[in-house]
């Protein structure tokens, strides 16, 4: 049961939840289409994940186990606050382990560990409209979606090719969902884009400031835009994670002193911790920072 | 029509938890079309409504949703009184004006009579709830599309042929379309507008052991 007195289960009132639930069902029925909804005020500012929180509040039940990540990490301010918010208002169990969670609210990453059926991944979305920086008028972007008129985005990617010789967009990389709607995958690195396609878990997206909800059902094709002669590619690193030695996960660059020394570590803390527990070690295993991570 | 208090029955015993659980069942079947789910959060439904239809109504309907009822349900005092009392949903006469339409399998409106949404706002369509006499996973229809890894089979009893044909054909108008919840006893499934339907050779049987 809820541990906070004076609030409904999971903070939102029942009528708001019903409205959001109906929007989620429409979003699932029309994959990639942005459903407008009556965004509610949440007790934290827009930009801190209010859209994702409203979706989570409408979906979550007493039996759920919630994981919240921010840039892959369970222990950053945003993730800790949101996890505590739902532990407090819904009394649900929380976890840092991807495999154990039934609901995962995320800011800007998809966990490295493949998600399973019956898990729900909820993205916090700042700007849901992929065409917004090309066409600022909502009335126009609505028409572009209605007519599948997506040439402008191909031109934008082509401008990258003309200027840099390759597609330089590295996050927020536009995708086509089920071969119909162009969708903003939220600012996840394009490294994560391939994970969205045919994922066994349900993916829900909530944009609080822009008041939009959209969804990708399980086993739905999600394709990143590209050209025949410039196929879609994900980032790769020459380095491996300094803590767990992983050479296949998304790495963050960490500056370690004032002399420009740096190390690369997994952005997904749960995945990295798991690997360390399994005995994998990285190049920095003898540094104090790695010991600190291992002790946790 | 006023609410007849002698027709009123209890709703969810625990409205917050039950609404959430029924929504999750609805979300499950809408995101994995053709999956059969059973919901048991009420002991009885108003006479004329199946348990699953009633639970969906309690979970999803409120004063913001206009509801159309098929003729038998619209003339049923128990159904109307309980919907008005528990959901406070306005009832409308034309299916086109409805956000949700609740129909019996033998009183289905023409798909064309419902609201399909607009090209800019395909979400403004009517969601249809249909009560059918049999619902199981026998291979009458073969389903494919988002939410289905390969294919899934589904058998729905008691549907008029013209309605089935219209439904199969309606997929050509995507993203416009009608999302349908199918209800039978406490059993529930859904076919959103994205699900492609291939009709099979055998007729769905109402006497099948698997029916509800």
CSV table of N, CA and C in Angstrom, one decimal, chain B residues 29-85:
chain,number,residue,atom,x,y,z
B,29,UNK,N,-3.6,-7.1,-24.0
B,29,UNK,CA,-4.2,-7.6,-25.2
B,29,UNK,C,-4.1,-6.6,-26.3
B,30,UNK,N,-4.1,-5.3,-26.1
B,30,UNK,CA,-4.0,-4.4,-27.2
B,30,UNK,C,-2.5,-4.4,-27.7
B,31,UNK,N,-1.5,-4.6,-26.9
B,31,UNK,CA,-0.2,-4.6,-27.4
B,31,UNK,C,0.3,-6.0,-27.9
B,32,UNK,N,-0.5,-7.0,-27.5
B,32,UNK,CA,-0.2,-8.4,-28.0
B,32,UNK,C,-1.5,-8.9,-28.6
B,33,UNK,N,-1.9,-8.4,-29.7
B,33,UNK,CA,-3.3,-8.7,-30.2
B,33,UNK,C,-3.6,-10.2,-30.3
B,34,UNK,N,-4.8,-10.5,-29.9
B,34,UNK,CA,-5.2,-11.9,-30.0
B,34,UNK,C,-4.9,-12.7,-28.8
B,35,UNK,N,-4.1,-12.2,-27.8
B,35,UNK,CA,-3.8,-12.9,-26.6
B,35,UNK,C,-5.1,-12.9,-25.7
B,36,UNK,N,-5.4,-14.0,-25.1
B,36,UNK,CA,-6.6,-14.1,-24.3
B,36,UNK,C,-6.2,-13.9,-22.8
B,37,UNK,N,-6.9,-13.1,-22.2
B,37,UNK,CA,-6.7,-12.8,-20.8
B,37,UNK,C,-8.0,-12.9,-20.0
B,38,UNK,N,-7.9,-13.3,-18.8
B,38,UNK,CA,-9.1,-13.4,-17.9
B,38,UNK,C,-9.0,-12.4,-16.8
B,39,UNK,N,-10.1,-11.6,-16.6
B,39,UNK,CA,-10.1,-10.7,-15.5
B,39,UNK,C,-11.2,-11.0,-14.5
B,40,UNK,N,-10.9,-11.0,-13.2
B,40,UNK,CA,-11.9,-11.4,-12.2
B,40,UNK,C,-11.9,-10.4,-11.0
B,41,UNK,N,-12.2,-9.2,-11.3
B,41,UNK,CA,-12.2,-8.2,-10.2
B,41,UNK,C,-13.6,-7.7,-9.8
B,42,UNK,N,-14.6,-8.3,-10.5
B,42,UNK,CA,-16.0,-8.1,-10.0
B,42,UNK,C,-16.7,-9.5,-9.9
B,43,UNK,N,-17.7,-9.5,-9.0
B,43,UNK,CA,-18.4,-10.8,-8.9
B,43,UNK,C,-19.6,-10.9,-9.9
B,44,UNK,N,-20.2,-9.7,-10.2
B,44,UNK,CA,-21.3,-9.7,-11.1
B,44,UNK,C,-21.2,-8.5,-12.0
B,45,UNK,N,-21.9,-8.6,-13.1
B,45,UNK,CA,-22.1,-7.5,-14.0
B,45,UNK,C,-23.6,-7.2,-14.2
B,46,UNK,N,-23.9,-6.0,-14.6
B,46,UNK,CA,-25.3,-5.7,-14.9
B,46,UNK,C,-25.9,-6.7,-15.9
B,47,UNK,N,-27.1,-7.2,-15.7
B,47,UNK,CA,-27.7,-8.2,-16.6
B,47,UNK,C,-27.6,-7.7,-18.0
B,48,UNK,N,-27.0,-8.5,-18.9
B,48,UNK,CA,-26.9,-8.1,-20.3
B,48,UNK,C,-25.4,-7.8,-20.6
B,49,UNK,N,-24.6,-7.5,-19.6
B,49,UNK,CA,-23.2,-7.2,-19.9
B,49,UNK,C,-22.4,-8.4,-19.4
B,50,UNK,N,-21.3,-8.8,-20.2
B,50,UNK,CA,-20.4,-9.8,-19.7
B,50,UNK,C,-19.5,-9.2,-18.6
B,51,UNK,N,-18.9,-10.1,-17.8
B,51,UNK,CA,-18.0,-9.6,-16.8
B,51,UNK,C,-16.8,-8.8,-17.3
B,52,UNK,N,-16.3,-9.2,-18.4
B,52,UNK,CA,-15.1,-8.5,-19.0
B,52,UNK,C,-15.5,-7.1,-19.5
B,53,UNK,N,-16.7,-7.1,-20.2
B,53,UNK,CA,-17.2,-5.8,-20.7
B,53,UNK,C,-17.4,-4.8,-19.6
B,54,UNK,N,-18.0,-5.3,-18.5
B,54,UNK,CA,-18.3,-4.4,-17.3
B,54,UNK,C,-17.0,-4.0,-16.7
B,55,UNK,N,-16.0,-4.8,-16.6
B,55,UNK,CA,-14.7,-4.4,-16.0
B,55,UNK,C,-14.0,-3.4,-16.8
B,56,UNK,N,-14.0,-3.6,-18.1
B,56,UNK,CA,-13.4,-2.6,-19.0
B,56,UNK,C,-14.1,-1.2,-18.9
B,57,UNK,N,-15.5,-1.3,-18.8
B,57,UNK,CA,-16.2,0.0,-18.6
B,57,UNK,C,-15.8,0.7,-17.3
B,58,UNK,N,-15.8,-0.1,-16.2
B,58,UNK,CA,-15.4,0.5,-14.9
B,58,UNK,C,-14.0,1.1,-15.0
B,59,UNK,N,-13.1,0.4,-15.7
B,59,UNK,CA,-11.7,0.9,-15.7
B,59,UNK,C,-11.5,2.0,-16.7
B,60,UNK,N,-12.2,2.1,-17.8
B,60,UNK,CA,-11.8,3.1,-18.9
B,60,UNK,C,-12.8,4.2,-19.1
B,61,UNK,N,-14.1,4.0,-18.7
B,61,UNK,CA,-15.1,5.0,-19.0
B,61,UNK,C,-15.3,6.0,-17.8
B,62,UNK,N,-15.6,7.3,-18.2
B,62,UNK,CA,-15.8,8.3,-17.2
B,62,UNK,C,-16.6,9.5,-17.9
B,63,UNK,N,-16.8,10.6,-17.2
B,63,UNK,CA,-17.6,11.7,-17.8
B,63,UNK,C,-17.0,12.2,-19.1
B,64,UNK,N,-15.8,11.9,-19.4
B,64,UNK,CA,-15.1,12.4,-20.6
B,64,UNK,C,-15.3,11.5,-21.8
B,65,UNK,N,-16.0,10.4,-21.6
B,65,UNK,CA,-16.1,9.4,-22.8
B,65,UNK,C,-17.6,9.3,-23.2
B,66,UNK,N,-17.8,9.6,-24.4
B,66,UNK,CA,-19.2,9.4,-24.9
B,66,UNK,C,-19.4,8.0,-25.4
B,67,UNK,N,-20.5,7.4,-24.9
B,67,UNK,CA,-20.7,5.9,-25.2
B,67,UNK,C,-21.9,5.7,-26.0
B,68,UNK,N,-21.8,4.8,-27.0
B,68,UNK,CA,-22.9,4.4,-27.7
B,68,UNK,C,-23.2,2.9,-27.4
B,69,UNK,N,-24.5,2.5,-27.2
B,69,UNK,CA,-24.9,1.2,-26.9
B,69,UNK,C,-25.7,0.6,-28.0
B,70,UNK,N,-25.5,-0.7,-28.3
B,70,UNK,CA,-26.3,-1.3,-29.4
B,70,UNK,C,-27.7,-1.4,-28.8
B,71,UNK,N,-28.8,-1.5,-29.7
B,71,UNK,CA,-30.2,-1.4,-29.3
B,71,UNK,C,-30.6,-2.1,-28.1
B,72,UNK,N,-30.3,-3.4,-28.0
B,72,UNK,CA,-30.7,-4.2,-26.8
B,72,UNK,C,-30.1,-3.6,-25.5
B,73,UNK,N,-28.9,-3.3,-25.6
B,73,UNK,CA,-28.2,-2.7,-24.4
B,73,UNK,C,-28.8,-1.3,-24.1
B,74,UNK,N,-29.1,-0.6,-25.1
B,74,UNK,CA,-29.6,0.8,-24.9
B,74,UNK,C,-31.0,0.8,-24.3
B,75,UNK,N,-31.7,-0.4,-24.5
B,75,UNK,CA,-33.0,-0.5,-23.9
B,75,UNK,C,-33.0,-1.2,-22.6
B,76,UNK,N,-31.8,-1.5,-22.1
B,76,UNK,CA,-31.7,-2.3,-20.9
B,76,UNK,C,-31.4,-1.4,-19.7
B,77,UNK,N,-32.4,-1.3,-18.8
B,77,UNK,CA,-32.4,-0.4,-17.7
B,77,UNK,C,-31.2,-0.7,-16.8
B,78,UNK,N,-30.9,-1.9,-16.5
B,78,UNK,CA,-29.7,-2.3,-15.6
B,78,UNK,C,-28.4,-1.8,-16.2
B,79,UNK,N,-28.2,-2.0,-17.5
B,79,UNK,CA,-27.0,-1.5,-18.1
B,79,UNK,C,-26.8,0.0,-18.0
B,80,UNK,N,-27.9,0.7,-18.5
B,80,UNK,CA,-27.9,2.1,-18.5
B,80,UNK,C,-27.7,2.7,-17.1
B,81,UNK,N,-28.5,2.2,-16.1
B,81,UNK,CA,-28.4,2.7,-14.8
B,81,UNK,C,-27.0,2.6,-14.2
B,82,UNK,N,-26.4,1.4,-14.4
B,82,UNK,CA,-25.1,1.1,-13.8
B,82,UNK,C,-24.0,1.9,-14.5
B,83,UNK,N,-24.1,2.1,-15.8
B,83,UNK,CA,-23.1,2.9,-16.5
B,83,UNK,C,-23.2,4.3,-16.0
B,84,UNK,N,-24.4,4.8,-15.9
B,84,UNK,CA,-24.6,6.2,-15.5
B,84,UNK,C,-24.1,6.4,-14.0
B,85,UNK,N,-24.4,5.4,-13.2
B,85,UNK,CA,-24.1,5.6,-11.8
B,85,UNK,C,-22.6,5.4,-11.6
